[in-house]
Tab-separated table of C-alpha atoms and ligand atoms in Angstrom:
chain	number	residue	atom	x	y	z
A	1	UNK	CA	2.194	23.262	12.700
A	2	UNK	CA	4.270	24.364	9.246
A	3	UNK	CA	4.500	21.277	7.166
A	4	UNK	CA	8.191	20.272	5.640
A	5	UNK	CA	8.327	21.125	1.510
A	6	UNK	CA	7.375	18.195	-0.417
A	7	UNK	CA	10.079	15.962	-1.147
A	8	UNK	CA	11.989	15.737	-4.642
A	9	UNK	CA	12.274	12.734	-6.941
A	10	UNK	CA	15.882	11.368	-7.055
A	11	UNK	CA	17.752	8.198	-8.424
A	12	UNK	CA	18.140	5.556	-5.513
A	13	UNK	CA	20.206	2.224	-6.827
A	14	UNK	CA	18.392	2.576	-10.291
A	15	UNK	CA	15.033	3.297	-8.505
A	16	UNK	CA	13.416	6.502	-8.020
A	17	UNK	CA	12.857	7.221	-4.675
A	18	UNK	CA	12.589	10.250	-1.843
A	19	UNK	CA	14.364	10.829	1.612
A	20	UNK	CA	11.423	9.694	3.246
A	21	UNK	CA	11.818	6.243	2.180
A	22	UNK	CA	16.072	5.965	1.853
A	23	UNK	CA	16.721	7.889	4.869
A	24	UNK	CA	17.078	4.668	7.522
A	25	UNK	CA	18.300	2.478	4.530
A	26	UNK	CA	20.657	0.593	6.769
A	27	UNK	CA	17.973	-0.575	9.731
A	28	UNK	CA	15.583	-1.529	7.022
A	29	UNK	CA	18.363	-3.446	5.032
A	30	UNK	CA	18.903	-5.061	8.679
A	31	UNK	CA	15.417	-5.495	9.977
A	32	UNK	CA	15.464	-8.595	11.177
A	33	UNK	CA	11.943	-10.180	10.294
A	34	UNK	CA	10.429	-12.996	12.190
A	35	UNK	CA	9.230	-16.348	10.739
A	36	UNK	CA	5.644	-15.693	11.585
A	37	UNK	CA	5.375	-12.009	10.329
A	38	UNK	CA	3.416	-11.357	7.490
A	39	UNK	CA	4.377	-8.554	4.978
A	40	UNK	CA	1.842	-7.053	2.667
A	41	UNK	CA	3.817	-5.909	-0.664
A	42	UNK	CA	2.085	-3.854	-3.605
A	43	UNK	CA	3.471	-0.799	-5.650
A	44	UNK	CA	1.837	2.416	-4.022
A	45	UNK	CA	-2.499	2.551	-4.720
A	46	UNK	CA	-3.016	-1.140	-5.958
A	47	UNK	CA	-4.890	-1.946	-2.203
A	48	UNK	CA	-2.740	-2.364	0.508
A	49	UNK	CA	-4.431	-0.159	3.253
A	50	UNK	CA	-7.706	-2.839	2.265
A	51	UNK	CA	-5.162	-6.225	2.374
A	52	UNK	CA	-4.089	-4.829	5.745
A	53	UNK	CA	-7.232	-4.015	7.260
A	54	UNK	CA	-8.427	-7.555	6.593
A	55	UNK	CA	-5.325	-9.178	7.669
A	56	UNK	CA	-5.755	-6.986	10.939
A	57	UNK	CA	-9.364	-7.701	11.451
A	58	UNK	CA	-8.523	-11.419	11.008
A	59	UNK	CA	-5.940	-11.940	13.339
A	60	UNK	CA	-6.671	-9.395	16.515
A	61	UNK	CA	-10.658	-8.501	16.372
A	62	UNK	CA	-11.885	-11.239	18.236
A	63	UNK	CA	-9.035	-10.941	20.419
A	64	UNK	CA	-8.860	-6.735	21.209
A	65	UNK	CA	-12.293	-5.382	19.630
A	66	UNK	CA	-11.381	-1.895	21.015
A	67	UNK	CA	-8.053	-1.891	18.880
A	68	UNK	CA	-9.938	-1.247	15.496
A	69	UNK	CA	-11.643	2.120	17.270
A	70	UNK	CA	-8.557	3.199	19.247
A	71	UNK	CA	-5.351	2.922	17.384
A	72	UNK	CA	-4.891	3.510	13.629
A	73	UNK	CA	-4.407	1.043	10.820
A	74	UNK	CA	-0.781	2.849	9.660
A	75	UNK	CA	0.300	2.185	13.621
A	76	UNK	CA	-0.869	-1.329	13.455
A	77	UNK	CA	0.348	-2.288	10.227
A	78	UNK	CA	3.809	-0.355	10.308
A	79	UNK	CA	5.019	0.688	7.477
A	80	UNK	CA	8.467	-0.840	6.756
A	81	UNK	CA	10.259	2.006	5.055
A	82	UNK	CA	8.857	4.980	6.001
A	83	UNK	CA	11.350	7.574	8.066
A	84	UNK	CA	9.784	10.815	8.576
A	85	UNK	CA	11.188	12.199	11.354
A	86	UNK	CA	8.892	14.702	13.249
A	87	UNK	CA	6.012	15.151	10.785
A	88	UNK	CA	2.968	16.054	12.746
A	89	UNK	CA	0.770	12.734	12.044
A	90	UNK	CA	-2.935	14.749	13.526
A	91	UNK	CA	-5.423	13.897	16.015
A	92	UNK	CA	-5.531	10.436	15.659
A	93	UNK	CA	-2.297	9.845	16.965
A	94	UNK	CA	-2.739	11.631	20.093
A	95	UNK	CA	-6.370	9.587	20.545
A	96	UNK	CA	-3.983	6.521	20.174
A	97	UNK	CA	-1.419	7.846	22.544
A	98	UNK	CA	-4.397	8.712	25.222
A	99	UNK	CA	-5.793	4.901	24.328
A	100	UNK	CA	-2.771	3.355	24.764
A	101	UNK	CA	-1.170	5.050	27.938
A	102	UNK	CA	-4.169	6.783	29.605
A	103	UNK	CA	-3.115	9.847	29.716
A	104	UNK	CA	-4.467	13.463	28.147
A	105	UNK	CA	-2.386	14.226	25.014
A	106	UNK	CA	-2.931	17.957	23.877
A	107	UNK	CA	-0.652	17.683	20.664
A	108	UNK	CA	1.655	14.797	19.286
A	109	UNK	CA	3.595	15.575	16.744
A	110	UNK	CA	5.073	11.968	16.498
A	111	UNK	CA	6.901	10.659	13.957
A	112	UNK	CA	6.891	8.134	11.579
A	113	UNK	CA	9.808	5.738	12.075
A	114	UNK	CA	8.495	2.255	10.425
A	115	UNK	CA	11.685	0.161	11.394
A	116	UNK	CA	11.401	1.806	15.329
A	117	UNK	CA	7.640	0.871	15.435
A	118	UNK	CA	8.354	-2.478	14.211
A	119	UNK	CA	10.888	-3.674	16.753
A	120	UNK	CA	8.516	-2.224	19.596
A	121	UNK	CA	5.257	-3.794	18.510
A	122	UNK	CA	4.600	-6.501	21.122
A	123	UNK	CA	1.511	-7.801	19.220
A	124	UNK	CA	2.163	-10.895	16.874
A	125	UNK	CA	1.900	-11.899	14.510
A	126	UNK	CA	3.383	-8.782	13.448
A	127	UNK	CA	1.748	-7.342	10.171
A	128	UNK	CA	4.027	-5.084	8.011
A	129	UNK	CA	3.286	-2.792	4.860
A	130	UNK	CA	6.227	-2.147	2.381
A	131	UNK	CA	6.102	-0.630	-1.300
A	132	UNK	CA	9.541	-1.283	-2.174
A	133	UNK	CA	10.463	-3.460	-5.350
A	134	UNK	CA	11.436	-7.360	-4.509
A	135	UNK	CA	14.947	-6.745	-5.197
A	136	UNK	CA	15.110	-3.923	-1.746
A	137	UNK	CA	13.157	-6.254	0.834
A	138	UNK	CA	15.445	-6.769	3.393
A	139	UNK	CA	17.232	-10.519	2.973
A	140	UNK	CA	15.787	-11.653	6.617
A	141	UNK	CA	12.283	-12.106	5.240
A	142	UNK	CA	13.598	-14.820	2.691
A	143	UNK	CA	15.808	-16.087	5.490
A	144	UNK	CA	12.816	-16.351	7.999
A	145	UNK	CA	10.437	-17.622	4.816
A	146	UNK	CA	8.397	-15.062	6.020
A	147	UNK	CA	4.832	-15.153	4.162
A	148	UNK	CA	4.191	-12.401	1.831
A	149	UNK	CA	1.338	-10.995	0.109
A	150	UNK	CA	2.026	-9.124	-3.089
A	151	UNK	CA	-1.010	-7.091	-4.929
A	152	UNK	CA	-1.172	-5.915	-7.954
A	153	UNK	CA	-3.337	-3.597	-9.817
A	154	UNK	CA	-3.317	-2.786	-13.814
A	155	UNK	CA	-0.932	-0.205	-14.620
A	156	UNK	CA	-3.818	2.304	-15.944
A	157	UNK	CA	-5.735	2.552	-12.731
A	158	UNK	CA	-2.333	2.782	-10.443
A	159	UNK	CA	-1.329	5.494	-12.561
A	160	UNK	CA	-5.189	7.390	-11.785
A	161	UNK	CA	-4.641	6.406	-8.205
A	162	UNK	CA	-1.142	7.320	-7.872
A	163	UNK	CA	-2.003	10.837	-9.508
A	164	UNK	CA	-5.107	11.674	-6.920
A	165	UNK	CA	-2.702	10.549	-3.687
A	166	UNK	CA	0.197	12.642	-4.798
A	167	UNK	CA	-1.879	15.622	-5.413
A	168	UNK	CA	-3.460	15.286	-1.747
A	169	UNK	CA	-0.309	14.003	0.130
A	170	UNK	CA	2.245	16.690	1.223
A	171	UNK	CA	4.559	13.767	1.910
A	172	UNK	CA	4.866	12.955	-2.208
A	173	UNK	CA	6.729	15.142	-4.993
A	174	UNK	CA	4.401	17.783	-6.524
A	175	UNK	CA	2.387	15.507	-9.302
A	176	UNK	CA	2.196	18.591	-12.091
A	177	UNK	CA	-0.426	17.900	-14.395
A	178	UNK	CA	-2.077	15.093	-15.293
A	179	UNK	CA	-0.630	14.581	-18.915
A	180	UNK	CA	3.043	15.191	-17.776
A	181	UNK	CA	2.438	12.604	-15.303
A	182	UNK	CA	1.195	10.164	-17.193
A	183	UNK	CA	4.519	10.197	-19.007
A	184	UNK	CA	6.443	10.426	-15.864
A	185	UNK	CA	4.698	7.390	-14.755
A	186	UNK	CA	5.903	5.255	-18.669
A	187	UNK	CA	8.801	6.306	-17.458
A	188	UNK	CA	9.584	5.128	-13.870
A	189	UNK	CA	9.578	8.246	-12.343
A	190	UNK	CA	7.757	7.668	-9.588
A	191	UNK	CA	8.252	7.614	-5.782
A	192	UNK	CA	9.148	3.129	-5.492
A	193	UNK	CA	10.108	3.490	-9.291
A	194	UNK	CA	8.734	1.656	-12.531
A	195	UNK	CA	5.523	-0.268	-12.193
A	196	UNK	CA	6.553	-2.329	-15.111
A	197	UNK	CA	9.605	-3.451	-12.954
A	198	UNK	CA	7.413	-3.719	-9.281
A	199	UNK	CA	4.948	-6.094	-10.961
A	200	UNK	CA	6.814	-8.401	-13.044
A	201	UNK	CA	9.440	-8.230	-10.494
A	202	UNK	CA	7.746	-9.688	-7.933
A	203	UNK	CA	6.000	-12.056	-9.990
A	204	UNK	CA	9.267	-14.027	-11.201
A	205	UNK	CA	10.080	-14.394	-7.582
A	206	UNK	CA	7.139	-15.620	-6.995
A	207	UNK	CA	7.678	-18.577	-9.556
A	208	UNK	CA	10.329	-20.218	-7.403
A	209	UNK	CA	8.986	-18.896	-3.961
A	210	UNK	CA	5.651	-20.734	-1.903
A	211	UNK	CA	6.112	-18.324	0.223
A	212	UNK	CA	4.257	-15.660	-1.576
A	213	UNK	CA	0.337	-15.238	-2.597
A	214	UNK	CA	0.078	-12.968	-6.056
A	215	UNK	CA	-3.226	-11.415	-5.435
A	216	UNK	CA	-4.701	-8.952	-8.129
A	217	UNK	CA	-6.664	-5.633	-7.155
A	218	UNK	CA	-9.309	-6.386	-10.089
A	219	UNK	CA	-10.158	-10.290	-8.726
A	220	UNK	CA	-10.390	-8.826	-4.716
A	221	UNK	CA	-13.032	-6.064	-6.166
A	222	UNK	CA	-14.706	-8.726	-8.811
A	223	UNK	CA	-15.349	-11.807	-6.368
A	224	UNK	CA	-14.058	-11.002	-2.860
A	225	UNK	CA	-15.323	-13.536	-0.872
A	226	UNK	CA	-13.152	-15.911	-3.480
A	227	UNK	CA	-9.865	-14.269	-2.620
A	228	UNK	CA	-10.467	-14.141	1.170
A	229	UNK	CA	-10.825	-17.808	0.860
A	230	UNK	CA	-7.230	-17.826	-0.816
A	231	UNK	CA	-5.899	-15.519	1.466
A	232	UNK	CA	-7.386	-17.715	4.584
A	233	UNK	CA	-5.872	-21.465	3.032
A	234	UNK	CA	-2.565	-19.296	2.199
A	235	UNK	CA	-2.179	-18.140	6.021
A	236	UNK	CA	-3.560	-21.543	7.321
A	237	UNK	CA	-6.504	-19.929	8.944
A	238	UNK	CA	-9.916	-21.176	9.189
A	239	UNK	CA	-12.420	-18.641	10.623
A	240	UNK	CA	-15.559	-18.903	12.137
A	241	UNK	CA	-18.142	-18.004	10.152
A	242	UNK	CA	-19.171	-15.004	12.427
A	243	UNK	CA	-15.828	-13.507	11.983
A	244	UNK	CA	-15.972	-14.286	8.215
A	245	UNK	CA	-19.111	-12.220	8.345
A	246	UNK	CA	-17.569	-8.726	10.483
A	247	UNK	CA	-14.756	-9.371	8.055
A	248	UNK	CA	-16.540	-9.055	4.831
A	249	UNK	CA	-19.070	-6.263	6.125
A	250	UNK	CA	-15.971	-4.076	7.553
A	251	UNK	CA	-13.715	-4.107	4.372
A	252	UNK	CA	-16.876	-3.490	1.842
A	253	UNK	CA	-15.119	0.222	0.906
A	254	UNK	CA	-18.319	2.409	1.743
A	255	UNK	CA	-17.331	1.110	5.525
A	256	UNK	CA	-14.051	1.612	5.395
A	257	UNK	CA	-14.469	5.126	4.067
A	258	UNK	CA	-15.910	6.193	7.036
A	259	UNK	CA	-13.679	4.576	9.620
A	260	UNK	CA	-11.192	7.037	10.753
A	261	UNK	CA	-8.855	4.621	11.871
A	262	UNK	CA	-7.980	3.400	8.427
A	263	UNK	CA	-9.287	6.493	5.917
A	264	UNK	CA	-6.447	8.506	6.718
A	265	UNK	CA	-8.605	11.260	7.328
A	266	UNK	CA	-6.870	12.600	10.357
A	267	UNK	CA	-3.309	12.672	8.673
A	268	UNK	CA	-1.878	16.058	8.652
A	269	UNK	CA	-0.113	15.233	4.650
A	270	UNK	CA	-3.227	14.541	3.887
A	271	UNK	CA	-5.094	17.205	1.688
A	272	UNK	CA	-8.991	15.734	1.783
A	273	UNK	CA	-10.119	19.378	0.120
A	274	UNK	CA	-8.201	17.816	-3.059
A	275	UNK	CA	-9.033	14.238	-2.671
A	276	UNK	CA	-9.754	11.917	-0.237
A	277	UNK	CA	-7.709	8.771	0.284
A	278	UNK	CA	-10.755	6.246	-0.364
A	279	UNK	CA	-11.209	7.671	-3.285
A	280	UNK	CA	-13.391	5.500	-5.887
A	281	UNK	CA	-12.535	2.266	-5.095
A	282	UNK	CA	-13.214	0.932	-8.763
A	283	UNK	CA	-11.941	-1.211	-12.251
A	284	UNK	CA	-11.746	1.421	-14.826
A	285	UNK	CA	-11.884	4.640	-13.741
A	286	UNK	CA	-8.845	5.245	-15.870
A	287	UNK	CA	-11.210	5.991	-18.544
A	288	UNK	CA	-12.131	8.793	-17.168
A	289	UNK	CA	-8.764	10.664	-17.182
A	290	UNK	CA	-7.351	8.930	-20.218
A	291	UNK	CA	-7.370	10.686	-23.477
A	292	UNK	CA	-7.527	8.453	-26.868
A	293	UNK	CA	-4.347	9.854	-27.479
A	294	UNK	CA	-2.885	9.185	-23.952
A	295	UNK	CA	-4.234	5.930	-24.343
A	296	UNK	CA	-3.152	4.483	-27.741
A	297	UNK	CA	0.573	5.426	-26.416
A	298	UNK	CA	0.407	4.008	-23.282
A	299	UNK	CA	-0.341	0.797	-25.231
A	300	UNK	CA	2.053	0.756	-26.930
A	301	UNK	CA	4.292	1.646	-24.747
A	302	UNK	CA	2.818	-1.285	-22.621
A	303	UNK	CA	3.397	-4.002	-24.764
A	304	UNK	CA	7.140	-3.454	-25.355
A	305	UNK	CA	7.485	-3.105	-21.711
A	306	UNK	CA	5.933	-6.193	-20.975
A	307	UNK	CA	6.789	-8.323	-24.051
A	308	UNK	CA	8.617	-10.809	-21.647
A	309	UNK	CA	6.031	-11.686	-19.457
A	310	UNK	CA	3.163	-13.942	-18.733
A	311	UNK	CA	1.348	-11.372	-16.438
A	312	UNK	CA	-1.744	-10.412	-17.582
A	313	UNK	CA	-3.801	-7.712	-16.202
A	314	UNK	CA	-7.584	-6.922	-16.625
A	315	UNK	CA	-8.474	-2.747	-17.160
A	316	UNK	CA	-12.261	-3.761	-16.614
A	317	UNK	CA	-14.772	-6.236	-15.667
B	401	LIG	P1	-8.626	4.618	-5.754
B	401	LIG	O1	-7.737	5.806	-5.616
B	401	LIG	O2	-8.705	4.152	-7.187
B	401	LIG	O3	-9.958	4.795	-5.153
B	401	LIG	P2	-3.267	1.744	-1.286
B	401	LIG	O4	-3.937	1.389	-0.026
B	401	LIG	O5	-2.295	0.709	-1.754
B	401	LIG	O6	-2.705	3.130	-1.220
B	401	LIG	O7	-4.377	1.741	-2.442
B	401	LIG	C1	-5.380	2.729	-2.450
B	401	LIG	C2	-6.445	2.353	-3.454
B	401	LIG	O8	-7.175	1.220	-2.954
B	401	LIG	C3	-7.444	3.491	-3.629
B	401	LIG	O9	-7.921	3.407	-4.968
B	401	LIG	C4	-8.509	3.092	-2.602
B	401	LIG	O10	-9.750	3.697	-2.783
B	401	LIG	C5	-8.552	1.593	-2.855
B	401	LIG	N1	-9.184	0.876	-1.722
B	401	LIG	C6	-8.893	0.960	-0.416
B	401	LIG	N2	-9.743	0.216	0.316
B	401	LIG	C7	-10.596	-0.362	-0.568
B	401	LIG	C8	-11.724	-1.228	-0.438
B	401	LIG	N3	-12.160	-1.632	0.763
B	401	LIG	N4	-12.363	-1.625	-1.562
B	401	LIG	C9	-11.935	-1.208	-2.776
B	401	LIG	N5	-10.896	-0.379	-2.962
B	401	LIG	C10	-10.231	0.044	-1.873
């Protein structure tokens, strides 16, 4: 099947955005969230797809084993925001369709409606992914004091990240080169908008709100056993230690990298001949694209953009 033009960059509300994201803007401003959901926020690349598998493994492994091999991660852990209506979404949707309704699926070219496959999951709790900055999350997740897990990664990495996924994902703008996207990316013009803003953001609503854990990228990758622990005390779980174990050995990234049910290797937008979607997994690989030059102005640029804020970030370990 053709594949729809990649989408263009435009100004949503002071954010840039694409259709694919604005299109259903009313039913996400009026999803109704649930006191028990749990939403996993980052700005696109900082970890989500790992935060989600875990949360998913926690909560339904024990309880469905065959769901981790049958359906995949995006259809368990819906993606808020996303409206693409009618792109092909591969194999692994029809394998899920087969799974789910037993029945021999030739071709699906489903589509992905996040708000739709929210309101029909009948698992709970319900596990949600969004990318959009605090000041766009629909007002029934305050309302329902919702939990919510925000990550964050340092702005040099995201940008690395962020580069690699638009160049493979037919779903993004066109990246250009790596230089002129570097700049874009100073600049906000990104699909979800400014990092600056995303980060710092949510972390001033997290000052006055208990219902959200600020996890970093770097601390998950530098001591992850420490941060499941967080995550476990923040959700009120207490795990046996078996399931601690499957938990740990599933999410190590060499294991998630070959599960096609969360490496997005089946997904049509997805260009693997240009790079795959667990791509390094790493601190400081933005030393490998960065430039001196590149990097003495992002610094700078940096520090007047985040003069005002007590946020600190780590580029290594
Ligand atoms: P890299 O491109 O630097 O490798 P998101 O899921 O928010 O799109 O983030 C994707 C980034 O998280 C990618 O970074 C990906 O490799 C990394 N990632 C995903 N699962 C991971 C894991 N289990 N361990 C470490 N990094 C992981």
């Amino acid at each position: 099947m053709e594949l729809p033009a990649r989408p263009t960059l435009f100004d949503f509300h002071g954010v840039s955005m694409t259709k694919y994201f604005t299109d259903n803007w009313d039913n996400i401003q009026n999803f109704k969230a649930r006191s028990d959901d749990i939403l996993i926020a980052t700005y696109p690349k900082a970890g989500n797809t790992w935060v989600s598998y875990i949360l998913d493994l926690l909560y339904f492994s024990q309880m469905s084993p065959d769901r981790r091999d049958q359906i995949p991660l995006h259809q368990r852990v819906p993606f808020l925001e996303m409206h693409i209506p009618g792109f092909p979404l591969g194999k692994s949707s029809s394998v899920a369709c087969c799974a789910q309704v037993g029945i021999i699926v030739v071709t699906c070219h489903s589509s992905l409606l996040g708000v739709d496959e929210l309101n029909q999951l009948t698992t709970f709790p319900r596990i949600i992914k969004t990318h959009l900055p605090v000041h766009f999350l629909p007002k029934s997740f305050w309302e329902q004091n919702s939990k919510i897990i925000y990550v964050a990664r340092n702005a040099k990495d995201t940008a690395v990240s962020y580069f690699h996924f638009d160049r493979m994902n037919r779903a993004q703008p066109e990246p250009g080169d790596w230089s002129s996207y570097l700049q874009r990316f100073m600049e906000g013009k990104m699909v979800f908008g400014s990092w600056y803003e995303h980060v710092t953001g949510w972390w001033e609503k997290k000052q006055t709100s208990s219902n959200i854990l600020y996890l970093f990228y770097e601390d998950l990758i530098e001591d992850t056993d420490k941060e499941l622990c967080r995550l476990y005390s923040f959700l009120g779980l207490s795990p046996t230690v078996e399931l601690k174990k499957q938990v740990r050995e599933k999410v190590l990234f060499d294991n998630m990298k070959k599960d096609k049910m969360a490496n997005g290797s089946r997904d049509e937008a997805f260009d693997f001949k240009i790079s795959p979607f667990m791509r390094k997994g790493k601190v400081g690989d933005w030393k490998n694209h960065f430039t001196a030059q590149q990097d003495e102005q992002f610094n700078e640029d940096y520090e007047r953009k985040m003069k005002n804020t007590h946020l600190q970030f780590r580029t290594a370990l």
